Amino acid sequence: MAQAQTLTTPARPRVGRTADPCVMVIFGVSGDLTRRKLIPALYNLASQQLLSREFAVVGVGRAPMTSDQARQKLSEDFKQYATGAVDPDLWEWFVRRLHYVSGDFDDPNTYTALKETLGKVEKDHSTHGNAFFYLATAPDYFGPIVEHLTAVGLMTEESGHWRRVVIEKPFGRDLDSARALNQQLLKVIGEQQIYRIDHYLGKETVQNILAFRFANGIFEPIWNRRYIDHIQISVGEVVGVESRGGYYDHAGALRDMVPNHIMQLISLTTMEPPISFDANAVRDEQAKILHAIQPYTSEDVLSKTVRGQYGEGTMNGQRVPAYRSEQGVPPDSRTETYVAMKLLIDNWRWAGVPFYLRTGKRLPSRNTHVVIEFRRAPFVLFRETQVEDLVPNQLVLHIQPEEGISLRFAAKTPGPAMKLGVVDMDFEYADYFGQNPSTGYERLLHDCMIGDATLFQRADMVEAGWSIVNPVLDVWKALPPRNFPNYPSGCWGPKESDELMERDGRRWRNFEK
Ligand code: BG6
């Protein structure tokens, strides 16, 4: 196997500017996201000196608790979720900046109490009147919370202070509800105040797609229909729905993964070079690509999409239950846990190049990657090798768990005969840059604190993502599946997914680990 030369450059601390002084208000502070991701990410930013010394966190939750109790609880959780070694003095500095306000999200009194606390926190920690509100709550609260914040004046930007709101997914459950939520928000605050988060954009390797394409001169000339046969995007998960059956059964794999995470991967892989790295220049190009995706007709939905639901099966030698037996899932659920789709992009660069996407739970390996398969050489000189045995060149962008890029090509095998073998040239992130323990939220939180919205979704992008999947939601709803469960846990999804590729003379590339 050809191996890229490995440099021994030691991992370096992140370079970047310290964020603005500010207070972060977390709605839903007792939830999983706060303890697993947000608090460890803030601590990591502090340890890299990227967090301002004039910083504070105010948690808002329903549970009646004092700030001291909240500090104690978050300190306990942090022991479990810290991503690396913890400096006790730094944690102590951090935890002293945590405050708590208890109340219901739909009770106006909660916001009066919050305003009072923010006034005090601003004085104690000199946060300069800057604040961002992170909505880690059930989606039904997104609109009402922003309206309440506006009503008490907390979203007003004056005297050079900024006020922003970070909205988690799901942003709507279809095109209409996403539009309605955008309208509700935009009635009371400006688009530049809204940071719609997609945690996939926090992944280094997702950001690296842009660096790979636009910081290197050799790829752009061949990044088009003339040289590329097709592109595959796979987001495989080993886990089932875990304890999220209640949420997931109303969402399904399509809503949960496609209009957001998978559309990010598509747009970054296929967009035109932006004129600058200004937030709107990048997002304009992403939006253009999403608008160029050919809309599905009802017939397309039948012939170009596949849905599946996992049954019981064996994974790593262990029996695992069917989706319908998971906690919070009705025994006759028709919700899909797997989806595969074929898409086309109607523009000059991509006309006629198929894009195959798939995502599913309970697959054999957790693996997210983009495979760019190039056209075969026009004719073959090698008598010993059948044309169909020649594997086409594939460039693979490995997003997770391995982070890197590999290129597959043919090489002569040693010996007197002219025979060909397949080799992979691999670049692994960790070999070059070391491993930086991170939750994946550091960059996104930091960007929000410095006002860089490049990696956040604009209203038009969210709506474009939903427009693509909306016809699929409609047809699937009208024609409920009759064969669920249709794939056992631990396999690569329903056979129809392989057939989707085989009909076009292609096949999925599976990565076992
Ligand atoms: C979330 C989905 O947005 O992304 C989950 O709701 C999914 O169902 C998760 O498991 C995958 O994220 P990651 O970072 O583990 O690939």
PDB file of N, CA and C in Angstrom, residues 38-124:
ATOM      1  N   LEU A  38     -21.473  21.333  25.183  1.00  0.00           N
ATOM      2  CA  LEU A  38     -21.286  22.779  25.311  1.00  0.00           C
ATOM      3  C   LEU A  38     -20.281  23.140  26.405  1.00  0.00           C
ATOM      4  N   ILE A  39     -20.455  22.555  27.590  1.00  0.00           N
ATOM      5  CA  ILE A  39     -19.540  22.918  28.686  1.00  0.00           C
ATOM      6  C   ILE A  39     -18.110  22.447  28.375  1.00  0.00           C
ATOM      7  N   PRO A  40     -17.913  21.177  27.948  1.00  0.00           N
ATOM      8  CA  PRO A  40     -16.537  20.794  27.593  1.00  0.00           C
ATOM      9  C   PRO A  40     -15.951  21.670  26.478  1.00  0.00           C
ATOM     10  N   ALA A  41     -16.782  22.085  25.525  1.00  0.00           N
ATOM     11  CA  ALA A  41     -16.258  22.925  24.431  1.00  0.00           C
ATOM     12  C   ALA A  41     -15.828  24.289  24.970  1.00  0.00           C
ATOM     13  N   LEU A  42     -16.635  24.859  25.872  1.00  0.00           N
ATOM     14  CA  LEU A  42     -16.266  26.169  26.438  1.00  0.00           C
ATOM     15  C   LEU A  42     -14.968  26.046  27.235  1.00  0.00           C
ATOM     16  N   TYR A  43     -14.858  24.955  27.982  1.00  0.00           N
ATOM     17  CA  TYR A  43     -13.624  24.746  28.755  1.00  0.00           C
ATOM     18  C   TYR A  43     -12.423  24.635  27.800  1.00  0.00           C
ATOM     19  N   ASN A  44     -12.582  23.883  26.716  1.00  0.00           N
ATOM     20  CA  ASN A  44     -11.473  23.748  25.755  1.00  0.00           C
ATOM     21  C   ASN A  44     -11.089  25.099  25.161  1.00  0.00           C
ATOM     22  N   LEU A  45     -12.096  25.923  24.878  1.00  0.00           N
ATOM     23  CA  LEU A  45     -11.790  27.263  24.347  1.00  0.00           C
ATOM     24  C   LEU A  45     -11.020  28.070  25.387  1.00  0.00           C
ATOM     25  N   ALA A  46     -11.444  27.946  26.648  1.00  0.00           N
ATOM     26  CA  ALA A  46     -10.742  28.689  27.705  1.00  0.00           C
ATOM     27  C   ALA A  46      -9.299  28.209  27.794  1.00  0.00           C
ATOM     28  N   SER A  47      -9.102  26.899  27.684  1.00  0.00           N
ATOM     29  CA  SER A  47      -7.737  26.389  27.859  1.00  0.00           C
ATOM     30  C   SER A  47      -6.861  26.754  26.649  1.00  0.00           C
ATOM     31  N   GLN A  48      -7.472  27.073  25.530  1.00  0.00           N
ATOM     32  CA  GLN A  48      -6.669  27.524  24.379  1.00  0.00           C
ATOM     33  C   GLN A  48      -6.621  29.053  24.295  1.00  0.00           C
ATOM     34  N   GLN A  49      -7.025  29.691  25.373  1.00  0.00           N
ATOM     35  CA  GLN A  49      -7.066  31.166  25.436  1.00  0.00           C
ATOM     36  C   GLN A  49      -7.909  31.790  24.321  1.00  0.00           C
ATOM     37  N   LEU A  50      -8.914  31.061  23.911  1.00  0.00           N
ATOM     38  CA  LEU A  50      -9.785  31.616  22.871  1.00  0.00           C
ATOM     39  C   LEU A  50     -11.062  32.212  23.457  1.00  0.00           C
ATOM     40  N   LEU A  51     -11.250  31.958  24.752  1.00  0.00           N
ATOM     41  CA  LEU A  51     -12.428  32.514  25.420  1.00  0.00           C
ATOM     42  C   LEU A  51     -11.981  33.796  26.134  1.00  0.00           C
ATOM     43  N   SER A  52     -12.821  34.822  26.075  1.00  0.00           N
ATOM     44  CA  SER A  52     -12.449  36.057  26.762  1.00  0.00           C
ATOM     45  C   SER A  52     -12.384  35.815  28.268  1.00  0.00           C
ATOM     46  N   ARG A  53     -11.539  36.551  28.970  1.00  0.00           N
ATOM     47  CA  ARG A  53     -11.528  36.482  30.444  1.00  0.00           C
ATOM     48  C   ARG A  53     -12.805  37.146  30.963  1.00  0.00           C
ATOM     49  N   GLU A  54     -13.432  37.959  30.124  1.00  0.00           N
ATOM     50  CA  GLU A  54     -14.675  38.627  30.542  1.00  0.00           C
ATOM     51  C   GLU A  54     -15.850  37.842  29.947  1.00  0.00           C
ATOM     52  N   PHE A  55     -16.095  36.713  30.584  1.00  0.00           N
ATOM     53  CA  PHE A  55     -17.073  35.779  30.037  1.00  0.00           C
ATOM     54  C   PHE A  55     -17.909  35.208  31.179  1.00  0.00           C
ATOM     55  N   ALA A  56     -19.138  34.849  30.881  1.00  0.00           N
ATOM     56  CA  ALA A  56     -19.974  34.174  31.883  1.00  0.00           C
ATOM     57  C   ALA A  56     -21.010  33.315  31.170  1.00  0.00           C
ATOM     58  N   VAL A  57     -21.526  32.338  31.914  1.00  0.00           N
ATOM     59  CA  VAL A  57     -22.601  31.490  31.385  1.00  0.00           C
ATOM     60  C   VAL A  57     -23.800  31.615  32.319  1.00  0.00           C
ATOM     61  N   VAL A  58     -24.972  31.784  31.737  1.00  0.00           N
ATOM     62  CA  VAL A  58     -26.186  31.725  32.547  1.00  0.00           C
ATOM     63  C   VAL A  58     -27.032  30.585  32.000  1.00  0.00           C
ATOM     64  N   GLY A  59     -27.303  29.598  32.848  1.00  0.00           N
ATOM     65  CA  GLY A  59     -28.145  28.487  32.422  1.00  0.00           C
ATOM     66  C   GLY A  59     -29.593  28.770  32.784  1.00  0.00           C
ATOM     67  N   VAL A  60     -30.494  28.412  31.890  1.00  0.00           N
ATOM     68  CA  VAL A  60     -31.918  28.537  32.204  1.00  0.00           C
ATOM     69  C   VAL A  60     -32.531  27.147  32.092  1.00  0.00           C
ATOM     70  N   GLY A  61     -33.261  26.737  33.128  1.00  0.00           N
ATOM     71  CA  GLY A  61     -33.885  25.413  33.092  1.00  0.00           C
ATOM     72  C   GLY A  61     -35.108  25.385  33.986  1.00  0.00           C
ATOM     73  N   ARG A  62     -35.881  24.319  33.849  1.00  0.00           N
ATOM     74  CA  ARG A  62     -37.114  24.229  34.635  1.00  0.00           C
ATOM     75  C   ARG A  62     -36.836  23.824  36.080  1.00  0.00           C
ATOM     76  N   ALA A  63     -35.804  22.987  36.271  1.00  0.00           N
ATOM     77  CA  ALA A  63     -35.533  22.446  37.607  1.00  0.00           C
ATOM     78  C   ALA A  63     -35.237  23.584  38.589  1.00  0.00           C
ATOM     79  N   PRO A  64     -35.892  23.562  39.771  1.00  0.00           N
ATOM     80  CA  PRO A  64     -35.557  24.591  40.758  1.00  0.00           C
ATOM     81  C   PRO A  64     -34.166  24.288  41.335  1.00  0.00           C
ATOM     82  N   MET A  65     -33.239  25.190  41.179  1.00  0.00           N
ATOM     83  CA  MET A  65     -31.853  24.969  41.625  1.00  0.00           C
ATOM     84  C   MET A  65     -31.235  26.322  41.910  1.00  0.00           C
ATOM     85  N   THR A  66     -30.272  26.359  42.803  1.00  0.00           N
ATOM     86  CA  THR A  66     -29.511  27.595  42.980  1.00  0.00           C
ATOM     87  C   THR A  66     -28.316  27.548  42.028  1.00  0.00           C
ATOM     88  N   SER A  67     -27.644  28.677  41.870  1.00  0.00           N
ATOM     89  CA  SER A  67     -26.455  28.690  41.013  1.00  0.00           C
ATOM     90  C   SER A  67     -25.407  27.730  41.575  1.00  0.00           C
ATOM     91  N   ASP A  68     -25.298  27.686  42.908  1.00  0.00           N
ATOM     92  CA  ASP A  68     -24.294  26.785  43.503  1.00  0.00           C
ATOM     93  C   ASP A  68     -24.590  25.326  43.165  1.00  0.00           C
ATOM     94  N   GLN A  69     -25.870  24.986  43.240  1.00  0.00           N
ATOM     95  CA  GLN A  69     -26.234  23.586  42.914  1.00  0.00           C
ATOM     96  C   GLN A  69     -25.949  23.281  41.442  1.00  0.00           C
ATOM     97  N   ALA A  70     -26.243  24.264  40.597  1.00  0.00           N
ATOM     98  CA  ALA A  70     -25.983  24.046  39.163  1.00  0.00           C
ATOM     99  C   ALA A  70     -24.486  23.867  38.928  1.00  0.00           C
ATOM    100  N   ARG A  71     -23.664  24.669  39.615  1.00  0.00           N
ATOM    101  CA  ARG A  71     -22.194  24.556  39.462  1.00  0.00           C
ATOM    102  C   ARG A  71     -21.728  23.168  39.867  1.00  0.00           C
ATOM    103  N   GLN A  72     -22.299  22.710  40.992  1.00  0.00           N
ATOM    104  CA  GLN A  72     -21.881  21.395  41.490  1.00  0.00           C
ATOM    105  C   GLN A  72     -22.238  20.289  40.501  1.00  0.00           C
ATOM    106  N   LYS A  73     -23.446  20.413  39.955  1.00  0.00           N
ATOM    107  CA  LYS A  73     -23.912  19.381  39.030  1.00  0.00           C
ATOM    108  C   LYS A  73     -23.058  19.379  37.753  1.00  0.00           C
ATOM    109  N   LEU A  74     -22.821  20.572  37.229  1.00  0.00           N
ATOM    110  CA  LEU A  74     -22.029  20.640  35.990  1.00  0.00           C
ATOM    111  C   LEU A  74     -20.587  20.195  36.240  1.00  0.00           C
ATOM    112  N   SER A  75     -20.075  20.444  37.446  1.00  0.00           N
ATOM    113  CA  SER A  75     -18.704  19.990  37.760  1.00  0.00           C
ATOM    114  C   SER A  75     -18.653  18.467  37.764  1.00  0.00           C
ATOM    115  N   GLU A  76     -19.700  17.846  38.340  1.00  0.00           N
ATOM    116  CA  GLU A  76     -19.763  16.376  38.340  1.00  0.00           C
ATOM    117  C   GLU A  76     -19.783  15.836  36.910  1.00  0.00           C
ATOM    118  N   ASP A  77     -20.680  16.416  36.102  1.00  0.00           N
ATOM    119  CA  ASP A  77     -20.808  15.960  34.706  1.00  0.00           C
ATOM    120  C   ASP A  77     -19.502  16.162  33.945  1.00  0.00           C
ATOM    121  N   PHE A  78     -18.835  17.256  34.253  1.00  0.00           N
ATOM    122  CA  PHE A  78     -17.629  17.584  33.484  1.00  0.00           C
ATOM    123  C   PHE A  78     -16.553  16.515  33.675  1.00  0.00           C
ATOM    124  N   LYS A  79     -16.503  15.929  34.885  1.00  0.00           N
ATOM    125  CA  LYS A  79     -15.499  14.868  35.123  1.00  0.00           C
ATOM    126  C   LYS A  79     -15.665  13.768  34.097  1.00  0.00           C
ATOM    127  N   GLN A  80     -16.929  13.523  33.730  1.00  0.00           N
ATOM    128  CA  GLN A  80     -17.199  12.443  32.776  1.00  0.00           C
ATOM    129  C   GLN A  80     -16.974  12.863  31.319  1.00  0.00           C
ATOM    130  N   TYR A  81     -17.249  14.125  31.016  1.00  0.00           N
ATOM    131  CA  TYR A  81     -17.269  14.493  29.589  1.00  0.00           C
ATOM    132  C   TYR A  81     -16.108  15.377  29.122  1.00  0.00           C
ATOM    133  N   ALA A  82     -15.177  15.698  30.033  1.00  0.00           N
ATOM    134  CA  ALA A  82     -14.016  16.492  29.584  1.00  0.00           C
ATOM    135  C   ALA A  82     -13.289  15.709  28.501  1.00  0.00           C
ATOM    136  N   THR A  83     -12.764  16.424  27.493  1.00  0.00           N
ATOM    137  CA  THR A  83     -12.149  15.688  26.376  1.00  0.00           C
ATOM    138  C   THR A  83     -10.652  15.478  26.563  1.00  0.00           C
ATOM    139  N   GLY A  84     -10.087  16.040  27.629  1.00  0.00           N
ATOM    140  CA  GLY A  84      -8.646  15.848  27.852  1.00  0.00           C
ATOM    141  C   GLY A  84      -8.328  16.127  29.310  1.00  0.00           C
ATOM    142  N   ALA A  85      -7.045  16.311  29.598  1.00  0.00           N
ATOM    143  CA  ALA A  85      -6.641  16.577  30.983  1.00  0.00           C
ATOM    144  C   ALA A  85      -7.244  17.908  31.432  1.00  0.00           C
ATOM    145  N   VAL A  86      -7.645  17.967  32.695  1.00  0.00           N
ATOM    146  CA  VAL A  86      -8.312  19.172  33.205  1.00  0.00           C
ATOM    147  C   VAL A  86      -7.391  19.913  34.171  1.00  0.00           C
ATOM    148  N   ASP A  87      -7.270  21.206  33.960  1.00  0.00           N
ATOM    149  CA  ASP A  87      -6.505  22.045  34.893  1.00  0.00           C
ATOM    150  C   ASP A  87      -7.502  22.533  35.954  1.00  0.00           C
ATOM    151  N   PRO A  88      -7.344  22.081  37.214  1.00  0.00           N
ATOM    152  CA  PRO A  88      -8.349  22.410  38.234  1.00  0.00           C
ATOM    153  C   PRO A  88      -8.504  23.917  38.445  1.00  0.00           C
ATOM    154  N   ASP A  89      -7.409  24.685  38.303  1.00  0.00           N
ATOM    155  CA  ASP A  89      -7.531  26.142  38.508  1.00  0.00           C
ATOM    156  C   ASP A  89      -8.379  26.773  37.415  1.00  0.00           C
ATOM    157  N   LEU A  90      -8.180  26.273  36.204  1.00  0.00           N
ATOM    158  CA  LEU A  90      -8.953  26.827  35.085  1.00  0.00           C
ATOM    159  C   LEU A  90     -10.433  26.461  35.239  1.00  0.00           C
ATOM    160  N   TRP A  91     -10.693  25.230  35.628  1.00  0.00           N
ATOM    161  CA  TRP A  91     -12.095  24.837  35.835  1.00  0.00           C
ATOM    162  C   TRP A  91     -12.725  25.688  36.931  1.00  0.00           C
ATOM    163  N   GLU A  92     -11.962  25.939  37.978  1.00  0.00           N
ATOM    164  CA  GLU A  92     -12.462  26.758  39.088  1.00  0.00           C
ATOM    165  C   GLU A  92     -12.802  28.168  38.578  1.00  0.00           C
ATOM    166  N   TRP A  93     -11.922  28.709  37.747  1.00  0.00           N
ATOM    167  CA  TRP A  93     -12.171  30.036  37.146  1.00  0.00           C
ATOM    168  C   TRP A  93     -13.470  30.005  36.335  1.00  0.00           C
ATOM    169  N   PHE A  94     -13.608  28.914  35.579  1.00  0.00           N
ATOM    170  CA  PHE A  94     -14.758  28.789  34.694  1.00  0.00           C
ATOM    171  C   PHE A  94     -16.060  28.642  35.493  1.00  0.00           C
ATOM    172  N   VAL A  95     -16.003  27.749  36.466  1.00  0.00           N
ATOM    173  CA  VAL A  95     -17.244  27.406  37.169  1.00  0.00           C
ATOM    174  C   VAL A  95     -17.752  28.597  37.996  1.00  0.00           C
ATOM    175  N   ARG A  96     -16.880  29.476  38.402  1.00  0.00           N
ATOM    176  CA  ARG A  96     -17.320  30.660  39.139  1.00  0.00           C
ATOM    177  C   ARG A  96     -18.123  31.608  38.243  1.00  0.00           C
ATOM    178  N   ARG A  97     -17.998  31.405  36.959  1.00  0.00           N
ATOM    179  CA  ARG A  97     -18.721  32.257  36.003  1.00  0.00           C
ATOM    180  C   ARG A  97     -20.072  31.668  35.593  1.00  0.00           C
ATOM    181  N   LEU A  98     -20.449  30.562  36.237  1.00  0.00           N
ATOM    182  CA  LEU A  98     -21.733  29.924  35.883  1.00  0.00           C
ATOM    183  C   LEU A  98     -22.847  30.395  36.811  1.00  0.00           C
ATOM    184  N   HIS A  99     -23.974  30.740  36.230  1.00  0.00           N
ATOM    185  CA  HIS A  99     -25.121  31.185  37.032  1.00  0.00           C
ATOM    186  C   HIS A  99     -26.354  30.450  36.529  1.00  0.00           C
ATOM    187  N   TYR A 100     -27.377  30.454  37.353  1.00  0.00           N
ATOM    188  CA  TYR A 100     -28.554  29.680  36.975  1.00  0.00           C
ATOM    189  C   TYR A 100     -29.833  30.464  37.240  1.00  0.00           C
ATOM    190  N   VAL A 101     -30.754  30.367  36.312  1.00  0.00           N
ATOM    191  CA  VAL A 101     -32.090  30.964  36.487  1.00  0.00           C
ATOM    192  C   VAL A 101     -33.101  29.855  36.251  1.00  0.00           C
ATOM    193  N   SER A 102     -34.020  29.664  37.200  1.00  0.00           N
ATOM    194  CA  SER A 102     -34.993  28.593  36.946  1.00  0.00           C
ATOM    195  C   SER A 102     -36.339  29.183  36.529  1.00  0.00           C
ATOM    196  N   GLY A 103     -37.012  28.473  35.644  1.00  0.00           N
ATOM    197  CA  GLY A 103     -38.319  28.950  35.191  1.00  0.00           C
ATOM    198  C   GLY A 103     -38.755  28.231  33.939  1.00  0.00           C
ATOM    199  N   ASP A 104     -40.054  28.357  33.653  1.00  0.00           N
ATOM    200  CA  ASP A 104     -40.595  27.740  32.430  1.00  0.00           C
ATOM    201  C   ASP A 104     -40.274  28.628  31.233  1.00  0.00           C
ATOM    202  N   PHE A 105     -40.029  27.986  30.099  1.00  0.00           N
ATOM    203  CA  PHE A 105     -39.662  28.765  28.912  1.00  0.00           C
ATOM    204  C   PHE A 105     -40.843  29.572  28.370  1.00  0.00           C
ATOM    205  N   ASP A 106     -42.065  29.167  28.748  1.00  0.00           N
ATOM    206  CA  ASP A 106     -43.201  29.950  28.229  1.00  0.00           C
ATOM    207  C   ASP A 106     -43.783  30.894  29.279  1.00  0.00           C
ATOM    208  N   ASP A 107     -43.066  31.102  30.378  1.00  0.00           N
ATOM    209  CA  ASP A 107     -43.551  32.006  31.420  1.00  0.00           C
ATOM    210  C   ASP A 107     -42.803  33.344  31.326  1.00  0.00           C
ATOM    211  N   PRO A 108     -43.550  34.453  31.105  1.00  0.00           N
ATOM    212  CA  PRO A 108     -42.877  35.761  30.976  1.00  0.00           C
ATOM    213  C   PRO A 108     -41.996  36.100  32.181  1.00  0.00           C
ATOM    214  N   ASN A 109     -42.352  35.597  33.367  1.00  0.00           N
ATOM    215  CA  ASN A 109     -41.542  35.904  34.564  1.00  0.00           C
ATOM    216  C   ASN A 109     -40.118  35.383  34.445  1.00  0.00           C
ATOM    217  N   THR A 110     -39.959  34.271  33.711  1.00  0.00           N
ATOM    218  CA  THR A 110     -38.621  33.701  33.538  1.00  0.00           C
ATOM    219  C   THR A 110     -37.700  34.734  32.876  1.00  0.00           C
ATOM    220  N   TYR A 111     -38.280  35.480  31.939  1.00  0.00           N
ATOM    221  CA  TYR A 111     -37.454  36.413  31.161  1.00  0.00           C
ATOM    222  C   TYR A 111     -37.159  37.686  31.958  1.00  0.00           C
ATOM    223  N   THR A 112     -38.103  38.052  32.844  1.00  0.00           N
ATOM    224  CA  THR A 112     -37.825  39.201  33.714  1.00  0.00           C
ATOM    225  C   THR A 112     -36.689  38.823  34.661  1.00  0.00           C
ATOM    226  N   ALA A 113     -36.770  37.599  35.200  1.00  0.00           N
ATOM    227  CA  ALA A 113     -35.712  37.142  36.127  1.00  0.00           C
ATOM    228  C   ALA A 113     -34.374  37.047  35.385  1.00  0.00           C
ATOM    229  N   LEU A 114     -34.440  36.570  34.152  1.00  0.00           N
ATOM    230  CA  LEU A 114     -33.201  36.427  33.365  1.00  0.00           C
ATOM    231  C   LEU A 114     -32.575  37.798  33.114  1.00  0.00           C
ATOM    232  N   LYS A 115     -33.435  38.769  32.807  1.00  0.00           N
ATOM    233  CA  LYS A 115     -32.919  40.107  32.516  1.00  0.00           C
ATOM    234  C   LYS A 115     -32.207  40.680  33.747  1.00  0.00           C
ATOM    235  N   GLU A 116     -32.814  40.439  34.887  1.00  0.00           N
ATOM    236  CA  GLU A 116     -32.225  40.940  36.139  1.00  0.00           C
ATOM    237  C   GLU A 116     -30.861  40.277  36.382  1.00  0.00           C
ATOM    238  N   THR A 117     -30.836  38.947  36.204  1.00  0.00           N
ATOM    239  CA  THR A 117     -29.572  38.220  36.409  1.00  0.00           C
ATOM    240  C   THR A 117     -28.505  38.705  35.428  1.00  0.00           C
ATOM    241  N   LEU A 118     -28.916  38.923  34.187  1.00  0.00           N
ATOM    242  CA  LEU A 118     -27.935  39.359  33.181  1.00  0.00           C
ATOM    243  C   LEU A 118     -27.339  40.723  33.551  1.00  0.00           C
ATOM    244  N   GLY A 119     -28.181  41.594  34.108  1.00  0.00           N
ATOM    245  CA  GLY A 119     -27.694  42.917  34.532  1.00  0.00           C
ATOM    246  C   GLY A 119     -26.583  42.749  35.564  1.00  0.00           C
ATOM    247  N   LYS A 120     -26.806  41.832  36.490  1.00  0.00           N
ATOM    248  CA  LYS A 120     -25.853  41.618  37.579  1.00  0.00           C
ATOM    249  C   LYS A 120     -24.567  40.949  37.044  1.00  0.00           C
ATOM    250  N   VAL A 121     -24.784  39.936  36.204  1.00  0.00           N
ATOM    251  CA  VAL A 121     -23.645  39.193  35.645  1.00  0.00           C
ATOM    252  C   VAL A 121     -22.750  40.127  34.822  1.00  0.00           C
ATOM    253  N   GLU A 122     -23.411  41.018  34.094  1.00  0.00           N
ATOM    254  CA  GLU A 122     -22.652  41.947  33.251  1.00  0.00           C
ATOM    255  C   GLU A 122     -21.726  42.812  34.105  1.00  0.00           C
ATOM    256  N   LYS A 123     -22.234  43.218  35.264  1.00  0.00           N
ATOM    257  CA  LYS A 123     -21.400  44.039  36.156  1.00  0.00           C
ATOM    258  C   LYS A 123     -20.280  43.194  36.744  1.00  0.00           C
ATOM    259  N   ASP A 124     -20.639  42.001  37.242  1.00  0.00           N
ATOM    260  CA  ASP A 124     -19.635  41.171  37.939  1.00  0.00           C
ATOM    261  C   ASP A 124     -18.534  40.687  37.003  1.00  0.00           C
TER     262      ASP A 124
END
